[in-house]
Amino acid sequence: MEKNPVKQENAMSCGVACVAFVLNIRYQKALKLFENAQNAEDKGFYCREIVEALEKKNLDSEYKYIKNPAIKRLIYKDDSIVYLRRSKKYPMGHYLCRWNTKWMDSWINFPDEDRNAGFRKRLPGKPIYVIFTKT
């Protein structure tokens, strides 16, 4: 199945774009799955909130801190979402989604305000959390 990258429409909504990508729905529809949708502009979302959004669409998911190789292997599963730790490049961290051996990046040209989404071959930072389906 071919999937198109989803552009984040708000400053702190990479998690929303990843949910839209995994569920194969539009960004605005994914945003409605979040309790505190206003956080998309200035606060962003925790892994727990992304799991809750996915579960509203009956996708049984969980998240884990990446502390060993067994957990790290989960990041390479299609539709897994990773959270990159805060860094100079991503001062608030960043979520990306795995698909077909690549990473869907909802703001691939960060920090350019004219946002574009696309696919990367490699992660642009260190993943510290993974969100994945339990199936």
N, CA, C and O atoms as a GROMACS GRO file, in nm:
protein
  540
    1MET      N    1   0.084  -0.119   0.000
    1MET     CA    2   0.000   0.000   0.000
    1MET      C    3   0.088   0.125   0.000
    1MET      O    4   0.186   0.133   0.075
    2GLU      N    5   0.055   0.218  -0.082
    2GLU     CA    6   0.127   0.345  -0.090
    2GLU      C    7   0.064   0.444   0.007
    2GLU      O    8  -0.058   0.457   0.014
    3LYS      N    9   0.149   0.514   0.083
    3LYS     CA   10   0.100   0.615   0.176
    3LYS      C   11   0.174   0.745   0.149
    3LYS      O   12   0.294   0.746   0.126
    4ASN      N   13   0.099   0.854   0.151
    4ASN     CA   14   0.160   0.985   0.132
    4ASN      C   15   0.197   1.046   0.266
    4ASN      O   16   0.126   1.027   0.365
    5PRO      N   17   0.310   1.119   0.271
    5PRO     CA   18   0.348   1.184   0.397
    5PRO      C   19   0.244   1.288   0.437
    5PRO      O   20   0.178   1.347   0.352
    6VAL      N   21   0.230   1.309   0.568
    6VAL     CA   22   0.133   1.404   0.621
    6VAL      C   23   0.208   1.522   0.683
    6VAL      O   24   0.292   1.504   0.770
    7LYS      N   25   0.176   1.641   0.635
    7LYS     CA   26   0.240   1.763   0.685
    7LYS      C   27   0.173   1.807   0.814
    7LYS      O   28   0.050   1.807   0.825
    8GLN      N   29   0.254   1.845   0.912
    8GLN     CA   30   0.195   1.899   1.035
    8GLN      C   31   0.151   2.042   1.007
    8GLN      O   32   0.225   2.120   0.947
    9GLU      N   33   0.031   2.076   1.050
    9GLU     CA   34  -0.025   2.208   1.020
    9GLU      C   35  -0.008   2.307   1.134
    9GLU      O   36  -0.040   2.425   1.119
   10ASN      N   37   0.044   2.260   1.247
   10ASN     CA   38   0.068   2.347   1.362
   10ASN      C   39   0.212   2.326   1.408
   10ASN      O   40   0.276   2.226   1.374
   11ALA      N   41   0.262   2.423   1.485
   11ALA     CA   42   0.403   2.421   1.526
   11ALA      C   43   0.443   2.298   1.606
   11ALA      O   44   0.555   2.248   1.591
   12MET      N   45   0.354   2.248   1.690
   12MET     CA   46   0.389   2.138   1.781
   12MET      C   47   0.303   2.014   1.756
   12MET      O   48   0.264   1.945   1.850
   13SER      N   49   0.274   1.987   1.631
   13SER     CA   50   0.177   1.880   1.602
   13SER      C   51   0.234   1.764   1.520
   13SER      O   52   0.160   1.700   1.445
   14CYS      N   53   0.363   1.737   1.534
   14CYS     CA   54   0.420   1.623   1.462
   14CYS      C   55   0.354   1.492   1.505
   14CYS      O   56   0.339   1.401   1.423
   15GLY      N   57   0.314   1.482   1.632
   15GLY     CA   58   0.245   1.363   1.680
   15GLY      C   59   0.110   1.344   1.612
   15GLY      O   60   0.071   1.232   1.580
   16VAL      N   61   0.039   1.454   1.590
   16VAL     CA   62  -0.091   1.449   1.521
   16VAL      C   63  -0.071   1.400   1.377
   16VAL      O   64  -0.146   1.315   1.329
   17ALA      N   65   0.030   1.453   1.310
   17ALA     CA   66   0.058   1.413   1.172
   17ALA      C   67   0.092   1.264   1.165
   17ALA      O   68   0.053   1.195   1.071
   18CYS      N   69   0.165   1.214   1.264
   18CYS     CA   70   0.198   1.071   1.268
   18CYS      C   71   0.072   0.986   1.288
   18CYS      O   72   0.058   0.881   1.226
   19VAL      N   73  -0.019   1.031   1.374
   19VAL     CA   74  -0.146   0.960   1.393
   19VAL      C   75  -0.224   0.957   1.262
   19VAL      O   76  -0.278   0.853   1.224
   20ALA      N   77  -0.231   1.071   1.194
   20ALA     CA   78  -0.300   1.077   1.065
   20ALA      C   79  -0.237   0.980   0.965
   20ALA      O   80  -0.308   0.911   0.891
   21PHE      N   81  -0.105   0.975   0.964
   21PHE     CA   82  -0.032   0.886   0.873
   21PHE      C   83  -0.062   0.739   0.904
   21PHE      O   84  -0.093   0.661   0.813
   22VAL      N   85  -0.052   0.701   1.030
   22VAL     CA   86  -0.076   0.561   1.070
   22VAL      C   87  -0.219   0.519   1.038
   22VAL      O   88  -0.243   0.409   0.987
   23LEU      N   89  -0.315   0.607   1.067
   23LEU     CA   90  -0.457   0.574   1.045
   23LEU      C   91  -0.501   0.598   0.901
   23LEU      O   92  -0.612   0.560   0.863
   24ASN      N   93  -0.414   0.661   0.822
   24ASN     CA   94  -0.445   0.693   0.682
   24ASN      C   95  -0.568   0.783   0.673
   24ASN      O   96  -0.660   0.758   0.594
   25ILE      N   97  -0.568   0.888   0.756
   25ILE     CA   98  -0.677   0.987   0.756
   25ILE      C   99  -0.616   1.126   0.741
   25ILE      O  100  -0.494   1.143   0.751
   26ARG      N  101  -0.700   1.225   0.718
   26ARG     CA  102  -0.652   1.363   0.705
   26ARG      C  103  -0.608   1.418   0.840
   26ARG      O  104  -0.654   1.375   0.946
   27TYR      N  105  -0.517   1.514   0.833
   27TYR     CA  106  -0.461   1.576   0.954
   27TYR      C  107  -0.571   1.630   1.045
   27TYR      O  108  -0.569   1.604   1.165
   28GLN      N  109  -0.666   1.705   0.990
   28GLN     CA  110  -0.771   1.768   1.072
   28GLN      C  111  -0.857   1.663   1.143
   28GLN      O  112  -0.903   1.685   1.255
   29LYS      N  113  -0.879   1.552   1.078
   29LYS     CA  114  -0.956   1.443   1.140
   29LYS      C  115  -0.877   1.382   1.255
   29LYS      O  116  -0.934   1.348   1.359
   30ALA      N  117  -0.747   1.368   1.237
   30ALA     CA  118  -0.660   1.315   1.344
   30ALA      C  119  -0.656   1.411   1.462
   30ALA      O  120  -0.657   1.368   1.577
   31LEU      N  121  -0.652   1.540   1.435
   31LEU     CA  122  -0.646   1.640   1.542
   31LEU      C  123  -0.768   1.629   1.634
   31LEU      O  124  -0.757   1.652   1.755
   32LYS      N  125  -0.882   1.595   1.578
   32LYS     CA  126  -1.005   1.582   1.658
   32LYS      C  127  -1.000   1.462   1.753
   32LYS      O  128  -1.082   1.452   1.844
   33LEU      N  129  -0.906   1.372   1.734
   33LEU     CA  130  -0.891   1.256   1.823
   33LEU      C  131  -0.818   1.290   1.952
   33LEU      O  132  -0.813   1.209   2.045
   34PHE      N  133  -0.760   1.410   1.959
   34PHE     CA  134  -0.683   1.451   2.076
   34PHE      C  135  -0.770   1.535   2.169
   34PHE      O  136  -0.840   1.626   2.126
   35GLU      N  137  -0.765   1.502   2.298
   35GLU     CA  138  -0.843   1.574   2.400
   35GLU      C  139  -0.810   1.723   2.402
   35GLU      O  140  -0.899   1.807   2.401
   36ASN      N  141  -0.682   1.754   2.406
   36ASN     CA  142  -0.637   1.894   2.414
   36ASN      C  143  -0.579   1.938   2.281
   36ASN      O  144  -0.459   1.964   2.270
   37ALA      N  145  -0.664   1.945   2.179
   37ALA     CA  146  -0.618   1.977   2.044
   37ALA      C  147  -0.543   2.111   2.038
   37ALA      O  148  -0.456   2.129   1.953
   38GLN      N  149  -0.577   2.204   2.129
   38GLN     CA  150  -0.510   2.334   2.127
   38GLN      C  151  -0.360   2.322   2.156
   38GLN      O  152  -0.284   2.413   2.124
   39ASN      N  153  -0.317   2.211   2.215
   39ASN     CA  154  -0.175   2.190   2.242
   39ASN      C  155  -0.092   2.176   2.114
   39ASN      O  156   0.030   2.182   2.118
   40ALA      N  157  -0.159   2.157   2.002
   40ALA     CA  158  -0.089   2.143   1.874
   40ALA      C  159  -0.011   2.269   1.838
   40ALA      O  160   0.086   2.262   1.762
   41GLU      N  161  -0.052   2.382   1.892
   41GLU     CA  162   0.013   2.507   1.857
   41GLU      C  163   0.134   2.539   1.943
   41GLU      O  164   0.232   2.594   1.893
   42ASP      N  165   0.130   2.504   2.073
   42ASP     CA  166   0.239   2.553   2.158
   42ASP      C  167   0.298   2.452   2.256
   42ASP      O  168   0.406   2.477   2.310
   43LYS      N  169   0.231   2.340   2.281
   43LYS     CA  170   0.282   2.246   2.382
   43LYS      C  171   0.320   2.111   2.325
   43LYS      O  172   0.415   2.048   2.371
   44GLY      N  173   0.248   2.066   2.225
   44GLY     CA  174   0.271   1.933   2.172
   44GLY      C  175   0.200   1.827   2.254
   44GLY      O  176   0.115   1.858   2.337
   45PHE      N  177   0.235   1.702   2.231
   45PHE     CA  178   0.165   1.590   2.293
   45PHE      C  179   0.263   1.486   2.346
   45PHE      O  180   0.372   1.466   2.291
   46TYR      N  181   0.222   1.420   2.455
   46TYR     CA  182   0.300   1.311   2.512
   46TYR      C  183   0.265   1.181   2.440
   46TYR      O  184   0.162   1.170   2.374
   47CYS      N  185   0.352   1.083   2.453
   47CYS     CA  186   0.327   0.951   2.394
   47CYS      C  187   0.192   0.894   2.437
   47CYS      O  188   0.119   0.837   2.356
   48ARG      N  189   0.158   0.911   2.564
   48ARG     CA  190   0.032   0.860   2.618
   48ARG      C  191  -0.087   0.917   2.539
   48ARG      O  192  -0.183   0.845   2.511
   49GLU      N  193  -0.081   1.046   2.504
   49GLU     CA  194  -0.191   1.109   2.430
   49GLU      C  195  -0.200   1.056   2.287
   49GLU      O  196  -0.309   1.046   2.232
   50ILE      N  197  -0.087   1.022   2.228
   50ILE     CA  198  -0.087   0.964   2.094
   50ILE      C  199  -0.149   0.824   2.098
   50ILE      O  200  -0.229   0.789   2.012
   51VAL      N  201  -0.112   0.745   2.199
   51VAL     CA  202  -0.172   0.612   2.216
   51VAL      C  203  -0.323   0.624   2.233
   51VAL      O  204  -0.398   0.548   2.172
   52GLU      N  205  -0.369   0.719   2.314
   52GLU     CA  206  -0.513   0.739   2.335
   52GLU      C  207  -0.583   0.774   2.205
   52GLU      O  208  -0.693   0.726   2.178
   53ALA      N  209  -0.521   0.858   2.122
   53ALA     CA  210  -0.580   0.896   1.993
   53ALA      C  211  -0.590   0.773   1.902
   53ALA      O  212  -0.693   0.753   1.838
   54LEU      N  213  -0.486   0.692   1.896
   54LEU     CA  214  -0.489   0.571   1.813
   54LEU      C  215  -0.595   0.473   1.862
   54LEU      O  216  -0.662   0.409   1.782
   55GLU      N  217  -0.609   0.462   1.993
   55GLU     CA  218  -0.706   0.368   2.049
   55GLU      C  219  -0.850   0.411   2.024
   55GLU      O  220  -0.941   0.328   2.023
   56LYS      N  221  -0.872   0.541   2.004
   56LYS     CA  222  -1.008   0.588   1.969
   56LYS      C  223  -1.052   0.532   1.834
   56LYS      O  224  -1.171   0.524   1.805
   57LYS      N  225  -0.954   0.493   1.753
   57LYS     CA  226  -0.984   0.431   1.623
   57LYS      C  227  -0.956   0.280   1.628
   57LYS      O  228  -0.930   0.216   1.526
   58ASN      N  229  -0.962   0.225   1.750
   58ASN     CA  230  -0.950   0.081   1.774
   58ASN      C  231  -0.815   0.022   1.732
   58ASN      O  232  -0.807  -0.094   1.693
   59LEU      N  233  -0.710   0.102   1.740
   59LEU     CA  234  -0.575   0.052   1.714
   59LEU      C  235  -0.507   0.031   1.849
   59LEU      O  236  -0.461   0.127   1.911
   60ASP      N  237  -0.502  -0.093   1.893
   60ASP     CA  238  -0.447  -0.126   2.024
   60ASP      C  239  -0.297  -0.097   2.026
   60ASP      O  240  -0.219  -0.169   1.963
   61SER      N  241  -0.258   0.007   2.096
   61SER     CA  242  -0.121   0.056   2.093
   61SER      C  243  -0.064   0.072   2.232
   61SER      O  244  -0.137   0.074   2.332
   62GLU      N  245   0.068   0.083   2.238
   62GLU     CA  246   0.135   0.116   2.363
   62GLU      C  247   0.265   0.188   2.331
   62GLU      O  248   0.309   0.192   2.216
   63TYR      N  249   0.326   0.245   2.434
   63TYR     CA  250   0.456   0.310   2.413
   63TYR      C  251   0.554   0.258   2.516
   63TYR      O  252   0.518   0.216   2.625
   64LYS      N  253   0.681   0.264   2.477
   64LYS     CA  254   0.788   0.218   2.567
   64LYS      C  255   0.909   0.309   2.552
   64LYS      O  256   0.938   0.361   2.444
   65TYR      N  257   0.978   0.327   2.663
   65TYR     CA  258   1.108   0.394   2.663
   65TYR      C  259   1.208   0.296   2.600
   65TYR      O  260   1.209   0.178   2.635
   66ILE      N  261   1.290   0.345   2.510
   66ILE     CA  262   1.386   0.258   2.441
   66ILE      C  263   1.509   0.241   2.530
   66ILE      O  264   1.599   0.325   2.533
   67LYS      N  265   1.511   0.129   2.603
   67LYS     CA  266   1.620   0.108   2.699
   67LYS      C  267   1.706  -0.013   2.666
   67LYS      O  268   1.810  -0.033   2.728
   68ASN      N  269   1.665  -0.094   2.568
   68ASN     CA  270   1.746  -0.210   2.532
   68ASN      C  271   1.723  -0.248   2.386
   68ASN      O  272   1.628  -0.200   2.324
   69PRO      N  273   1.808  -0.334   2.330
   69PRO     CA  274   1.797  -0.371   2.189
   69PRO      C  275   1.663  -0.434   2.151
   69PRO      O  276   1.614  -0.414   2.040
   70ALA      N  277   1.602  -0.510   2.242
   70ALA     CA  278   1.473  -0.574   2.211
   70ALA      C  279   1.366  -0.469   2.185
   70ALA      O  280   1.286  -0.483   2.093
   71ILE      N  281   1.364  -0.365   2.265
   71ILE     CA  282   1.266  -0.258   2.245
   71ILE      C  283   1.305  -0.175   2.122
   71ILE      O  284   1.218  -0.135   2.045
   72LYS      N  285   1.434  -0.150   2.104
   72LYS     CA  286   1.478  -0.069   1.989
   72LYS      C  287   1.436  -0.134   1.857
   72LYS      O  288   1.408  -0.063   1.760
   73ARG      N  289   1.431  -0.266   1.852
   73ARG     CA  290   1.390  -0.334   1.728
   73ARG      C  291   1.248  -0.295   1.687
   73ARG      O  292   1.215  -0.298   1.568
   74LEU      N  293   1.164  -0.259   1.783
   74LEU     CA  294   1.026  -0.220   1.753
   74LEU      C  295   1.017  -0.096   1.665
   74LEU      O  296   0.917  -0.076   1.596
   75ILE      N  297   1.120  -0.011   1.667
   75ILE     CA  298   1.112   0.112   1.588
   75ILE      C  299   1.111   0.084   1.438
   75ILE      O  300   1.069   0.169   1.360
   76TYR      N  301   1.156  -0.034   1.397
   76TYR     CA  302   1.164  -0.066   1.255
   76TYR      C  303   1.038  -0.134   1.202
   76TYR      O  304   1.032  -0.172   1.084
   77LYS      N  305   0.938  -0.149   1.286
   77LYS     CA  306   0.810  -0.207   1.245
   77LYS      C  307   0.728  -0.098   1.174
   77LYS      O  308   0.719   0.014   1.223
   78ASP      N  309   0.668  -0.132   1.060
   78ASP     CA  310   0.584  -0.035   0.989
   78ASP      C  311   0.479   0.024   1.082
   78ASP      O  312   0.420  -0.046   1.164
   79ASP      N  313   0.456   0.152   1.068
   79ASP     CA  314   0.359   0.231   1.146
   79ASP      C  315   0.401   0.256   1.290
   79ASP      O  316   0.322   0.308   1.368
   80SER      N  317   0.524   0.220   1.327
   80SER     CA  318   0.570   0.259   1.460
   80SER      C  319   0.603   0.408   1.456
   80SER      O  320   0.646   0.461   1.354
   81ILE      N  321   0.582   0.474   1.569
   81ILE     CA  322   0.610   0.617   1.582
   81ILE      C  323   0.722   0.630   1.684
   81ILE      O  324   0.716   0.571   1.792
   82VAL      N  325   0.824   0.708   1.650
   82VAL     CA  326   0.933   0.730   1.745
   82VAL      C  327   0.935   0.876   1.788
   82VAL      O  328   0.899   0.966   1.712
   83TYR      N  329   0.977   0.896   1.911
   83TYR     CA  330   0.998   1.031   1.962
   83TYR      C  331   1.149   1.051   1.976
   83TYR      O  332   1.216   0.977   2.047
   84LEU      N  333   1.200   1.153   1.908
   84LEU     CA  334   1.341   1.187   1.917
   84LEU      C  335   1.363   1.279   2.036
   84LEU      O  336   1.284   1.370   2.061
   85ARG      N  337   1.470   1.255   2.109
   85ARG     CA  338   1.499   1.338   2.225
   85ARG      C  339   1.526   1.483   2.183
   85ARG      O  340   1.559   1.510   2.068
   86ARG      N  341   1.511   1.572   2.278
   86ARG     CA  342   1.539   1.714   2.254
   86ARG      C  343   1.686   1.730   2.217
   86ARG      O  344   1.773   1.660   2.269
   87SER      N  345   1.712   1.823   2.126
   87SER     CA  346   1.848   1.846   2.078
   87SER      C  347   1.858   1.988   2.024
   87SER      O  348   1.760   2.063   2.025
   88LYS      N  349   1.975   2.025   1.979
   88LYS     CA  350   1.990   2.157   1.916
   88LYS      C  351   1.901   2.167   1.793
   88LYS      O  352   1.837   2.269   1.769
   89LYS      N  353   1.896   2.059   1.715
   89LYS     CA  354   1.814   2.059   1.594
   89LYS      C  355   1.665   2.060   1.627
   89LYS      O  356   1.587   2.129   1.561
   90TYR      N  357   1.624   1.982   1.728
   90TYR     CA  358   1.484   1.974   1.769
   90TYR      C  359   1.472   2.009   1.917
   90TYR      O  360   1.470   1.919   2.002
   91PRO      N  361   1.463   2.138   1.949
   91PRO     CA  362   1.461   2.181   2.090
   91PRO      C  363   1.345   2.124   2.171
   91PRO      O  364   1.355   2.116   2.294
   92MET      N  365   1.236   2.084   2.107
   92MET     CA  366   1.122   2.025   2.177
   92MET      C  367   1.106   1.876   2.146
   92MET      O  368   1.005   1.816   2.183
   93GLY      N  369   1.204   1.817   2.080
   93GLY     CA  370   1.192   1.678   2.036
   93GLY      C  371   1.112   1.673   1.906
   93GLY      O  372   1.071   1.776   1.854
   94HIS      N  373   1.090   1.552   1.854
   94HIS     CA  374   1.017   1.539   1.727
   94HIS      C  375   0.969   1.395   1.712
   94HIS      O  376   1.040   1.301   1.748
   95TYR      N  377   0.847   1.378   1.658
   95TYR     CA  378   0.792   1.246   1.628
   95TYR      C  379   0.807   1.218   1.478
   95TYR      O  380   0.785   1.306   1.395
   96LEU      N  381   0.844   1.095   1.445
   96LEU     CA  382   0.848   1.048   1.307
   96LEU      C  383   0.784   0.910   1.303
   96LEU      O  384   0.773   0.843   1.406
   97CYS      N  385   0.743   0.867   1.185
   97CYS     CA  386   0.672   0.740   1.170
   97CYS      C  387   0.743   0.651   1.068
   97CYS      O  388   0.785   0.698   0.962
   98ARG      N  389   0.756   0.524   1.099
   98ARG     CA  390   0.823   0.428   1.012
   98ARG      C  391   0.725   0.373   0.908
   98ARG      O  392   0.612   0.335   0.941
   99TRP      N  393   0.771   0.370   0.784
   99TRP     CA  394   0.690   0.309   0.679
   99TRP      C  395   0.780   0.265   0.564
   99TRP      O  396   0.855   0.345   0.510
  100ASN      N  397   0.772   0.138   0.529
  100ASN     CA  398   0.838   0.087   0.410
  100ASN      C  399   0.988   0.122   0.408
  100ASN      O  400   1.038   0.174   0.308
  101THR      N  401   1.057   0.094   0.515
  101THR     CA  402   1.202   0.116   0.534
  101THR      C  403   1.245   0.262   0.542
  101THR      O  404   1.364   0.292   0.541
  102LYS      N  405   1.149   0.354   0.549
  102LYS     CA  406   1.182   0.496   0.559
  102LYS      C  407   1.109   0.558   0.677
  102LYS      O  408   1.025   0.494   0.740
  103TRP      N  409   1.141   0.684   0.705
  103TRP     CA  410   1.080   0.760   0.814
  103TRP      C  411   0.998   0.873   0.756
  103TRP      O  412   1.050   0.957   0.683
  104MET      N  413   0.868   0.875   0.789
  104MET     CA  414   0.783   0.986   0.748
  104MET      C  415   0.808   1.101   0.846
  104MET      O  416   0.790   1.087   0.967
  105ASP      N  417   0.850   1.215   0.790
  105ASP     CA  418   0.880   1.334   0.869
  105ASP      C  419   0.777   1.441   0.831
  105ASP      O  420   0.772   1.485   0.716
  106SER      N  421   0.697   1.482   0.927
  106SER     CA  422   0.587   1.576   0.902
  106SER      C  423   0.635   1.720   0.884
  106SER      O  424   0.557   1.806   0.843
  107TRP      N  425   0.760   1.747   0.913
  107TRP     CA  426   0.819   1.880   0.892
  107TRP      C  427   0.964   1.858   0.853
  107TRP      O  428   1.056   1.887   0.929
  108ILE      N  429   0.982   1.805   0.733
  108ILE     CA  430   1.114   1.762   0.688
  108ILE      C  431   1.209   1.879   0.668
  108ILE      O  432   1.331   1.862   0.672
  109ASN      N  433   1.154   1.998   0.646
  109ASN     CA  434   1.237   2.117   0.623
  109ASN      C  435   1.241   2.209   0.746
  109ASN      O  436   1.261   2.330   0.733
  110PHE      N  437   1.223   2.152   0.866
  110PHE     CA  438   1.230   2.229   0.990
  110PHE      C  439   1.363   2.304   0.995
  110PHE      O  440   1.465   2.245   0.961
  111PRO      N  441   1.366   2.431   1.035
  111PRO     CA  442   1.260   2.514   1.095
  111PRO      C  443   1.188   2.607   0.997
  111PRO      O  444   1.123   2.702   1.040
  112ASP      N  445   1.198   2.581   0.867
  112ASP     CA  446   1.129   2.664   0.767
  112ASP      C  447   0.979   2.667   0.798
  112ASP      O  448   0.916   2.562   0.812
  113GLU      N  449   0.922   2.786   0.809
  113GLU     CA  450   0.778   2.799   0.843
  113GLU      C  451   0.685   2.748   0.732
  113GLU      O  452   0.570   2.715   0.758
  114ASP      N  453   0.736   2.743   0.608
  114ASP     CA  454   0.658   2.687   0.498
  114ASP      C  455   0.681   2.535   0.502
  114ASP      O  456   0.762   2.482   0.426
  115ARG      N  457   0.608   2.468   0.590
  115ARG     CA  458   0.634   2.327   0.622
  115ARG      C  459   0.608   2.232   0.504
  115ARG      O  460   0.513   2.250   0.428
  116ASN      N  461   0.694   2.134   0.493
  116ASN     CA  462   0.677   2.025   0.397
  116ASN      C  463   0.696   1.892   0.469
  116ASN      O  464   0.772   1.883   0.565
  117ALA      N  465   0.625   1.791   0.423
  117ALA     CA  466   0.642   1.656   0.476
  117ALA      C  467   0.713   1.572   0.371
  117ALA      O  468   0.706   1.601   0.252
  118GLY      N  469   0.780   1.468   0.416
  118GLY     CA  470   0.849   1.380   0.323
  118GLY      C  471   0.902   1.257   0.395
  118GLY      O  472   0.872   1.233   0.511
  119PHE      N  473   0.982   1.180   0.322
  119PHE     CA  474   1.040   1.058   0.378
  119PHE      C  475   1.192   1.073   0.389
  119PHE      O  476   1.256   1.130   0.302
  120ARG      N  477   1.246   1.021   0.497
  120ARG     CA  478   1.391   1.020   0.522
  120ARG      C  479   1.439   0.875   0.526
  120ARG      O  480   1.365   0.784   0.564
  121LYS      N  481   1.564   0.856   0.487
  121LYS     CA  482   1.624   0.722   0.498
  121LYS      C  483   1.669   0.695   0.640
  121LYS      O  484   1.663   0.581   0.686
  122ARG      N  485   1.715   0.799   0.711
  122ARG     CA  486   1.768   0.782   0.847
  122ARG      C  487   1.699   0.877   0.943
  122ARG      O  488   1.651   0.984   0.905
  123LEU      N  489   1.696   0.837   1.068
  123LEU     CA  490   1.643   0.926   1.172
  123LEU      C  491   1.739   1.043   1.191
  123LEU      O  492   1.860   1.023   1.192
  124PRO      N  493   1.687   1.164   1.207
  124PRO     CA  494   1.773   1.281   1.226
  124PRO      C  495   1.810   1.308   1.371
  124PRO      O  496   1.853   1.418   1.405
  125GLY      N  497   1.794   1.209   1.458
  125GLY     CA  498   1.826   1.225   1.599
  125GLY      C  499   1.814   1.092   1.672
  125GLY      O  500   1.793   0.988   1.609
  126LYS      N  501   1.827   1.096   1.803
  126LYS     CA  502   1.823   0.974   1.885
  126LYS      C  503   1.681   0.946   1.933
  126LYS      O  504   1.622   1.028   2.003
  127PRO      N  505   1.625   0.830   1.895
  127PRO     CA  506   1.490   0.795   1.943
  127PRO      C  507   1.496   0.751   2.090
  127PRO      O  508   1.582   0.672   2.128
  128ILE      N  509   1.403   0.803   2.170
  128ILE     CA  510   1.400   0.762   2.311
  128ILE      C  511   1.269   0.692   2.350
  128ILE      O  512   1.264   0.623   2.452
  129TYR      N  513   1.163   0.712   2.271
  129TYR     CA  514   1.036   0.641   2.294
  129TYR      C  515   0.988   0.583   2.162
  129TYR      O  516   1.013   0.639   2.055
  130VAL      N  517   0.918   0.471   2.170
  130VAL     CA  518   0.855   0.411   2.053
  130VAL      C  519   0.708   0.383   2.087
  130VAL      O  520   0.676   0.334   2.195
  131ILE      N  521   0.621   0.416   1.992
  131ILE     CA  522   0.477   0.387   2.002
  131ILE      C  523   0.449   0.284   1.894
  131ILE      O  524   0.486   0.304   1.778
  132PHE      N  525   0.384   0.174   1.930
  132PHE     CA  526   0.364   0.066   1.835
  132PHE      C  527   0.231  -0.004   1.862
  132PHE      O  528   0.176   0.004   1.972
  133THR      N  529   0.182  -0.074   1.760
  133THR     CA  530   0.059  -0.151   1.777
  133THR      C  531   0.094  -0.285   1.841
  133THR      O  532   0.202  -0.339   1.820
  134LYS      N  533   0.001  -0.336   1.920
  134LYS     CA  534   0.026  -0.461   1.993
  134LYS      C  535   0.003  -0.585   1.909
  134LYS      O  536   0.030  -0.696   1.955
  135THR      N  537  -0.045  -0.570   1.787
  135THR     CA  538  -0.074  -0.688   1.704
  135THR      C  539   0.049  -0.749   1.644
  135THR      O  540   0.041  -0.848   1.572
   0.00000   0.00000   0.00000
